[in-house]
């Protein structure tokens, strides 16, 4: 117990013998008895309360039950529904185990921290510690061992659950492949119909019982006092459908009022109407079914399963109906794609037939999995569904080809012909599969194509809506885009976002489309969500690396945030901090460069941490780099180290005039690999940094202040030197190429060979090249000496 704990330092605890120190630790760990005795509540909840033994026992029993059930059904045969149930149970168990491990794992560190506070136990020759400390150490060690034992047990369950989940998925794939290519007796043969006749009586009895159950549910819902409740629920459901039918005109008026003219109006109207349709039809179905099933024993069991499977298809049906109303609208201005009115009228019934097919498909899912019908009876229903829905596949391409053939658009004719041929080929393939006895293949193909066509249509609508909204409302010249520019965002950045954001949205929509395509032909929302979860979070969180979509997106976001954060930090240094210091431009550039490289290194390490890449996993990379540096990367590493030295010691800074390898120029930029030098012809010479360290470099700027030039003139002894110095000073001060705030200086520097040398120094005007300023000033002085009849001889000197 650590209730009101007082630690006395003593030699037995490893402290100095002559020191007496008291440390009071709050109530941290206490059992029920100690908590009651002290009258205080425990600071740390016992781990047995978070993860009790009964929960662990139940989890172990659930793993054994799932394994036993899967093994038994693997031997006797398992259908897709039972397998899906086992997968859901295993997934839920895996999630529970991961949650419990994350919950109790911090307890280990907490108990270890308290043990560190107590210090090491006394050695053999040390004085014994106080009984209260010994009791507290014993309690902490017992709690820590309990946490370790529970963590070990949970990790064992985690490993077993993941292995079981992997095996169930492999088993499911094998069952799906085996069922897909399973051949049944052909409907054209006698065996098919004879087998169907043998099971006719029990199958008809099962269907009759289901019909009686539905009739009994309706009878109970419409009897006695429940009649008013049922009628009220049906009336409310019908009002929802009426509101859906009446919402198109008000929504279009709102769009006309708030959205600009263009393609955004029909796209936004279609998207809003589709959302309203899905909500209205889903609520309509739920109200109708809940009204019938409320306190109705006849609406339970098989009838409830049938209603649930049909209810999954209702949002799809609503979406199909609304897309048909909007895409084939009677008003051409509200169609997303322009098409002839004849084609729109010809395709107007197609969405209705497809919606009905989706409802029938929901009923067939119940017949396939829970109805108890014979296998041949199920195949008859699936085959009839395939034969009825297959013609719908090429209805749109056929109508499109007819519309194109009557028009003058020759570019669309090959595409329409190809679409019709492809759809016809798929329809013939499905019908042939049914005739030859491969009913599951034809049924799966038709169902998958139907689901994918509806899903792709919805995803395409979302993609077009995002792209149109970004390109119409948020560009820099649009209304909302101008507001963003007024808030301080650069117009270039706003225009880039209008391109990047729709692109990222399209990538996410492609991921969703892939998840739908790989989740099977049943359009099970749970399975689609599981596929997305696996794609985003990966399949094994215990692996050394964790490369998943959410980790990649997080890394991309880290680099983007790092870029703009570093930009803000460098701006603060440049505009707020550096003006208050005496650092020259070279030192400022070096500091910013080192800061930038260090920040990017930290960002890179953070990205590797997000991906789960540790130092141990990079051992082979370091080894490979060592070999590469030893053989082929010596010059690159040499230049990199030389760049760091240049930034730290700054023998050469930005703005210096240097001469290297016989070439003179001005240093424009210093990076970690090379240095850019601007020559007289404005060209850039890129010099590896190692040359600045290993070769001789002449830095002319180090001999004088930056921007200062000198002019040396030789005058005969007969000249008026005082007058010449005054004229030179006045001329330099009035020259446009000289900085007005820095007065020039003129002095006599030498006397030799019958002449005297006078030297003038001045600072060039900001923004003007040093050589141009010196030439302008020299010409002005020469002209002034000519005007004042001062004899002069100009001596050309290689000065900057």
CSV table of N, CA, C and O in Angstrom, one decimal, residues 664-747:
chain,number,residue,atom,x,y,z
A,664,UNK,N,35.6,34.3,-61.5
A,664,UNK,CA,35.1,35.2,-60.5
A,664,UNK,C,33.6,35.5,-60.6
A,664,UNK,O,33.1,35.6,-61.8
A,665,UNK,N,33.0,35.4,-59.5
A,665,UNK,CA,31.5,35.7,-59.5
A,665,UNK,C,31.0,35.9,-58.1
A,665,UNK,O,31.8,35.9,-57.1
A,666,UNK,N,29.7,36.1,-58.0
A,666,UNK,CA,29.0,36.4,-56.8
A,666,UNK,C,28.3,35.2,-56.3
A,666,UNK,O,27.5,34.6,-57.0
A,667,UNK,N,28.4,34.9,-55.0
A,667,UNK,CA,27.7,33.7,-54.4
A,667,UNK,C,26.2,34.1,-54.3
A,667,UNK,O,25.9,35.0,-53.6
A,668,UNK,N,25.4,33.3,-54.9
A,668,UNK,CA,24.0,33.5,-54.8
A,668,UNK,C,23.3,32.5,-53.9
A,668,UNK,O,22.3,32.9,-53.2
A,669,UNK,N,23.7,31.3,-53.7
A,669,UNK,CA,23.1,30.3,-52.9
A,669,UNK,C,24.0,29.3,-52.4
A,669,UNK,O,24.9,28.9,-53.2
A,670,UNK,N,23.9,28.8,-51.2
A,670,UNK,CA,24.7,27.8,-50.6
A,670,UNK,C,23.8,26.7,-50.1
A,670,UNK,O,22.9,26.9,-49.2
A,671,UNK,N,23.9,25.5,-50.7
A,671,UNK,CA,23.1,24.3,-50.2
A,671,UNK,C,24.0,23.3,-49.7
A,671,UNK,O,25.2,23.5,-49.6
A,672,UNK,N,23.5,22.2,-49.2
A,672,UNK,CA,24.3,21.2,-48.6
A,672,UNK,C,25.2,20.4,-49.6
A,672,UNK,O,26.1,19.7,-49.2
A,673,UNK,N,24.9,20.5,-50.9
A,673,UNK,CA,25.6,19.8,-51.9
A,673,UNK,C,26.5,20.7,-52.8
A,673,UNK,O,27.6,20.3,-53.1
A,674,UNK,N,26.0,21.9,-53.1
A,674,UNK,CA,26.7,22.7,-54.1
A,674,UNK,C,26.4,24.2,-53.7
A,674,UNK,O,25.6,24.5,-52.9
A,675,UNK,N,27.2,25.0,-54.4
A,675,UNK,CA,27.1,26.5,-54.2
A,675,UNK,C,26.9,27.1,-55.6
A,675,UNK,O,27.6,26.7,-56.6
A,676,UNK,N,25.9,28.0,-55.7
A,676,UNK,CA,25.6,28.7,-57.0
A,676,UNK,C,26.4,30.0,-57.0
A,676,UNK,O,26.3,30.8,-56.1
A,677,UNK,N,27.1,30.3,-58.1
A,677,UNK,CA,27.9,31.5,-58.3
A,677,UNK,C,27.4,32.2,-59.6
A,677,UNK,O,27.4,31.5,-60.6
A,678,UNK,N,27.0,33.4,-59.4
A,678,UNK,CA,26.6,34.2,-60.6
A,678,UNK,C,27.8,34.9,-61.2
A,678,UNK,O,28.5,35.6,-60.6
A,679,UNK,N,27.9,34.6,-62.6
A,679,UNK,CA,29.0,35.2,-63.3
A,679,UNK,C,28.6,36.6,-63.9
A,679,UNK,O,27.5,37.0,-63.7
A,680,UNK,N,29.6,37.2,-64.6
A,680,UNK,CA,29.3,38.6,-65.1
A,680,UNK,C,28.2,38.5,-66.2
A,680,UNK,O,27.5,39.5,-66.4
A,681,UNK,N,28.1,37.4,-66.9
A,681,UNK,CA,27.1,37.4,-68.0
A,681,UNK,C,25.8,36.9,-67.5
A,681,UNK,O,24.9,36.4,-68.2
A,682,UNK,N,25.6,36.9,-66.1
A,682,UNK,CA,24.3,36.5,-65.5
A,682,UNK,C,24.1,35.0,-65.5
A,682,UNK,O,23.0,34.6,-65.1
A,683,UNK,N,25.0,34.2,-66.0
A,683,UNK,CA,24.9,32.8,-65.9
A,683,UNK,C,25.3,32.3,-64.5
A,683,UNK,O,25.9,33.0,-63.7
A,684,UNK,N,24.8,31.1,-64.2
A,684,UNK,CA,25.1,30.5,-62.9
A,684,UNK,C,26.0,29.3,-63.1
A,684,UNK,O,25.8,28.4,-63.9
A,685,UNK,N,27.1,29.3,-62.3
A,685,UNK,CA,28.0,28.2,-62.2
A,685,UNK,C,27.8,27.5,-60.9
A,685,UNK,O,27.9,28.0,-59.8
A,686,UNK,N,27.5,26.1,-61.0
A,686,UNK,CA,27.3,25.3,-59.9
A,686,UNK,C,28.6,24.6,-59.5
A,686,UNK,O,29.1,23.9,-60.3
A,687,UNK,N,29.1,24.9,-58.3
A,687,UNK,CA,30.4,24.4,-57.8
A,687,UNK,C,30.1,23.5,-56.7
A,687,UNK,O,29.4,23.8,-55.7
A,688,UNK,N,30.6,22.2,-56.7
A,688,UNK,CA,30.5,21.3,-55.5
A,688,UNK,C,31.2,21.9,-54.3
A,688,UNK,O,32.2,22.6,-54.4
A,689,UNK,N,30.6,21.7,-53.2
A,689,UNK,CA,31.1,22.3,-51.9
A,689,UNK,C,32.5,21.9,-51.6
A,689,UNK,O,33.2,22.6,-50.8
A,690,UNK,N,32.8,20.7,-52.0
A,690,UNK,CA,34.1,20.1,-51.6
A,690,UNK,C,35.3,21.0,-52.2
A,690,UNK,O,36.3,21.1,-51.6
A,691,UNK,N,35.0,21.7,-53.3
A,691,UNK,CA,36.1,22.5,-53.9
A,691,UNK,C,36.4,23.7,-53.0
A,691,UNK,O,37.5,24.2,-53.0
A,692,UNK,N,35.4,24.2,-52.3
A,692,UNK,CA,35.6,25.3,-51.4
A,692,UNK,C,36.5,24.9,-50.2
A,692,UNK,O,37.1,25.8,-49.5
A,693,UNK,N,36.5,23.6,-49.8
A,693,UNK,CA,37.3,23.2,-48.7
A,693,UNK,C,38.6,22.7,-49.1
A,693,UNK,O,39.6,22.9,-48.4
A,694,UNK,N,38.7,22.0,-50.3
A,694,UNK,CA,40.0,21.4,-50.7
A,694,UNK,C,40.8,22.3,-51.6
A,694,UNK,O,42.0,21.9,-51.9
A,695,UNK,N,40.3,23.3,-52.2
A,695,UNK,CA,41.1,24.2,-53.1
A,695,UNK,C,41.2,25.6,-52.6
A,695,UNK,O,40.4,26.0,-51.7
A,696,UNK,N,42.1,26.4,-53.2
A,696,UNK,CA,42.2,27.8,-52.9
A,696,UNK,C,41.1,28.6,-53.4
A,696,UNK,O,40.7,28.5,-54.6
A,697,UNK,N,40.5,29.5,-52.6
A,697,UNK,CA,39.4,30.4,-52.9
A,697,UNK,C,39.8,31.8,-52.5
A,697,UNK,O,40.2,32.0,-51.4
A,698,UNK,N,39.6,32.7,-53.5
A,698,UNK,CA,39.8,34.1,-53.2
A,698,UNK,C,38.5,34.8,-52.9
A,698,UNK,O,37.6,34.8,-53.7
A,699,UNK,N,38.3,35.4,-51.7
A,699,UNK,CA,37.1,36.0,-51.3
A,699,UNK,C,37.4,37.5,-51.2
A,699,UNK,O,38.0,38.1,-50.3
A,700,UNK,N,37.0,38.2,-52.3
A,700,UNK,CA,37.3,39.7,-52.4
A,700,UNK,C,36.5,40.5,-51.4
A,700,UNK,O,36.9,41.6,-51.0
A,701,UNK,N,35.3,40.0,-51.1
A,701,UNK,CA,34.4,40.7,-50.2
A,701,UNK,C,35.0,40.8,-48.8
A,701,UNK,O,34.6,41.8,-48.0
A,702,UNK,N,35.8,39.9,-48.4
A,702,UNK,CA,36.3,39.9,-47.0
A,702,UNK,C,37.3,41.0,-46.8
A,702,UNK,O,37.5,41.4,-45.6
A,703,UNK,N,37.9,41.6,-47.8
A,703,UNK,CA,38.8,42.7,-47.7
A,703,UNK,C,38.2,44.1,-47.5
A,703,UNK,O,38.8,45.0,-47.2
A,704,UNK,N,36.9,44.2,-47.7
A,704,UNK,CA,36.2,45.5,-47.6
A,704,UNK,C,34.7,45.2,-47.3
A,704,UNK,O,34.3,44.1,-47.3
A,705,UNK,N,34.1,46.3,-47.0
A,705,UNK,CA,32.7,46.2,-46.7
A,705,UNK,C,31.9,45.8,-47.9
A,705,UNK,O,32.2,46.3,-49.0
A,706,UNK,N,30.8,45.1,-47.8
A,706,UNK,CA,30.0,44.8,-48.9
A,706,UNK,C,29.5,46.0,-49.7
A,706,UNK,O,29.0,46.9,-49.0
A,707,UNK,N,29.6,46.0,-51.0
A,707,UNK,CA,29.1,47.1,-51.8
A,707,UNK,C,29.9,48.3,-51.9
A,707,UNK,O,29.5,49.3,-52.5
A,708,UNK,N,31.2,48.3,-51.4
A,708,UNK,CA,32.1,49.5,-51.4
A,708,UNK,C,33.1,49.3,-52.6
A,708,UNK,O,33.7,48.2,-52.7
A,709,UNK,N,33.3,50.3,-53.4
A,709,UNK,CA,34.3,50.2,-54.4
A,709,UNK,C,35.3,51.4,-54.3
A,709,UNK,O,35.0,52.4,-53.6
A,710,UNK,N,36.4,51.2,-54.8
A,710,UNK,CA,37.5,52.2,-54.7
A,710,UNK,C,38.0,52.6,-56.1
A,710,UNK,O,37.9,51.8,-57.1
A,711,UNK,N,38.4,53.9,-56.2
A,711,UNK,CA,38.9,54.4,-57.5
A,711,UNK,C,40.3,55.1,-57.2
A,711,UNK,O,40.3,56.0,-56.3
A,712,UNK,N,41.3,54.7,-57.8
A,712,UNK,CA,42.7,55.2,-57.6
A,712,UNK,C,43.1,56.0,-58.9
A,712,UNK,O,43.1,55.5,-60.0
A,713,UNK,N,43.5,57.3,-58.7
A,713,UNK,CA,44.0,58.2,-59.8
A,713,UNK,C,45.4,58.7,-59.5
A,713,UNK,O,45.7,59.0,-58.3
A,714,UNK,N,46.2,58.7,-60.5
A,714,UNK,CA,47.6,59.2,-60.4
A,714,UNK,C,47.6,60.6,-61.0
A,714,UNK,O,47.2,60.8,-62.2
A,715,UNK,N,48.1,61.6,-60.2
A,715,UNK,CA,48.2,63.0,-60.7
A,715,UNK,C,49.6,63.4,-60.6
A,715,UNK,O,50.4,63.1,-59.7
A,716,UNK,N,50.0,64.3,-61.6
A,716,UNK,CA,51.4,64.8,-61.6
A,716,UNK,C,51.6,65.7,-60.4
A,716,UNK,O,50.7,66.3,-59.8
A,717,UNK,N,52.9,66.0,-60.0
A,717,UNK,CA,53.2,66.8,-58.9
A,717,UNK,C,52.8,68.3,-59.1
A,717,UNK,O,52.5,69.0,-58.2
A,718,UNK,N,52.7,68.7,-60.4
A,718,UNK,CA,52.3,70.0,-60.8
A,718,UNK,C,50.8,70.3,-60.6
A,718,UNK,O,50.4,71.4,-60.6
A,719,UNK,N,50.0,69.3,-60.3
A,719,UNK,CA,48.6,69.4,-60.2
A,719,UNK,C,48.2,69.9,-58.8
A,719,UNK,O,49.0,69.8,-57.8
A,720,UNK,N,47.1,70.6,-58.7
A,720,UNK,CA,46.6,71.1,-57.5
A,720,UNK,C,45.9,69.9,-56.8
A,720,UNK,O,44.7,69.6,-57.0
A,721,UNK,N,46.6,69.2,-55.9
A,721,UNK,CA,46.1,68.0,-55.2
A,721,UNK,C,44.9,68.3,-54.3
A,721,UNK,O,43.9,67.5,-54.3
A,722,UNK,N,44.9,69.5,-53.7
A,722,UNK,CA,43.8,69.8,-52.8
A,722,UNK,C,42.5,70.0,-53.6
A,722,UNK,O,41.4,69.5,-53.2
A,723,UNK,N,42.6,70.7,-54.7
A,723,UNK,CA,41.5,70.9,-55.6
A,723,UNK,C,41.0,69.6,-56.2
A,723,UNK,O,39.8,69.3,-56.3
A,724,UNK,N,41.9,68.7,-56.6
A,724,UNK,CA,41.5,67.5,-57.1
A,724,UNK,C,40.8,66.6,-56.1
A,724,UNK,O,39.8,65.9,-56.5
A,725,UNK,N,41.2,66.6,-54.9
A,725,UNK,CA,40.5,65.8,-53.9
A,725,UNK,C,39.1,66.4,-53.6
A,725,UNK,O,38.2,65.6,-53.4
A,726,UNK,N,39.0,67.8,-53.6
A,726,UNK,CA,37.7,68.3,-53.4
A,726,UNK,C,36.7,68.0,-54.5
A,726,UNK,O,35.5,67.7,-54.3
A,727,UNK,N,37.2,68.1,-55.8
A,727,UNK,CA,36.4,67.8,-56.9
A,727,UNK,C,36.0,66.3,-56.9
A,727,UNK,O,34.8,65.9,-57.2
A,728,UNK,N,36.9,65.4,-56.5
A,728,UNK,CA,36.6,64.0,-56.5
A,728,UNK,C,35.5,63.7,-55.4
A,728,UNK,O,34.6,62.9,-55.6
A,729,UNK,N,35.7,64.4,-54.3
A,729,UNK,CA,34.7,64.1,-53.2
A,729,UNK,C,33.3,64.6,-53.6
A,729,UNK,O,32.3,63.9,-53.4
A,730,UNK,N,33.3,65.8,-54.2
A,730,UNK,CA,32.0,66.4,-54.7
A,730,UNK,C,31.3,65.5,-55.7
A,730,UNK,O,30.1,65.3,-55.7
A,731,UNK,N,32.1,65.1,-56.7
A,731,UNK,CA,31.6,64.3,-57.8
A,731,UNK,C,31.1,62.9,-57.3
A,731,UNK,O,30.0,62.5,-57.7
A,732,UNK,N,31.8,62.3,-56.4
A,732,UNK,CA,31.3,61.0,-55.8
A,732,UNK,C,30.0,61.2,-55.0
A,732,UNK,O,29.1,60.4,-55.1
A,733,UNK,N,29.9,62.3,-54.3
A,733,UNK,CA,28.7,62.6,-53.5
A,733,UNK,C,27.5,62.9,-54.4
A,733,UNK,O,26.4,62.6,-53.9
A,734,UNK,N,27.7,63.5,-55.6
A,734,UNK,CA,26.6,63.8,-56.4
A,734,UNK,C,26.3,62.7,-57.5
A,734,UNK,O,25.3,62.8,-58.2
A,735,UNK,N,27.1,61.7,-57.5
A,735,UNK,CA,26.9,60.6,-58.5
A,735,UNK,C,25.6,59.8,-58.2
A,735,UNK,O,25.4,59.4,-57.0
A,736,UNK,N,24.8,59.5,-59.2
A,736,UNK,CA,23.6,58.7,-59.0
A,736,UNK,C,23.9,57.2,-58.6
A,736,UNK,O,23.0,56.5,-58.0
A,737,UNK,N,25.1,56.7,-58.9
A,737,UNK,CA,25.4,55.3,-58.6
A,737,UNK,C,25.9,55.1,-57.2
A,737,UNK,O,26.2,54.0,-56.8
A,738,UNK,N,26.0,56.2,-56.4
A,738,UNK,CA,26.6,56.1,-55.1
A,738,UNK,C,25.5,56.3,-54.1
A,738,UNK,O,24.5,57.1,-54.3
A,739,UNK,N,25.5,55.5,-53.0
A,739,UNK,CA,24.6,55.6,-51.9
A,739,UNK,C,24.7,56.9,-51.3
A,739,UNK,O,25.7,57.4,-50.8
A,740,UNK,N,23.5,57.6,-51.2
A,740,UNK,CA,23.5,59.0,-50.7
A,740,UNK,C,23.7,59.0,-49.2
A,740,UNK,O,24.2,60.0,-48.6
A,741,UNK,N,23.2,58.0,-48.5
A,741,UNK,CA,23.3,58.0,-47.0
A,741,UNK,C,24.8,57.7,-46.5
A,741,UNK,O,25.0,58.0,-45.3
A,742,UNK,N,25.7,57.2,-47.3
A,742,UNK,CA,27.0,56.9,-46.9
A,742,UNK,C,28.0,57.9,-47.6
A,742,UNK,O,28.2,57.8,-48.9
A,743,UNK,N,28.5,58.9,-47.0
A,743,UNK,CA,29.4,59.9,-47.6
A,743,UNK,C,30.7,59.2,-48.1
A,743,UNK,O,31.3,58.4,-47.4
A,744,UNK,N,31.1,59.6,-49.3
A,744,UNK,CA,32.4,59.0,-49.8
A,744,UNK,C,33.6,59.7,-49.1
A,744,UNK,O,33.5,60.7,-48.5
A,745,UNK,N,34.7,59.0,-49.2
A,745,UNK,CA,36.0,59.4,-48.7
A,745,UNK,C,37.1,59.5,-49.7
A,745,UNK,O,37.1,58.6,-50.6
A,746,UNK,N,37.9,60.5,-49.7
A,746,UNK,CA,39.0,60.7,-50.6
A,746,UNK,C,40.3,61.0,-49.8
A,746,UNK,O,40.3,61.8,-48.9
A,747,UNK,N,41.4,60.3,-50.1
A,747,UNK,CA,42.7,60.5,-49.4
A,747,UNK,C,43.8,60.3,-50.4
A,747,UNK,O,43.7,59.6,-51.4
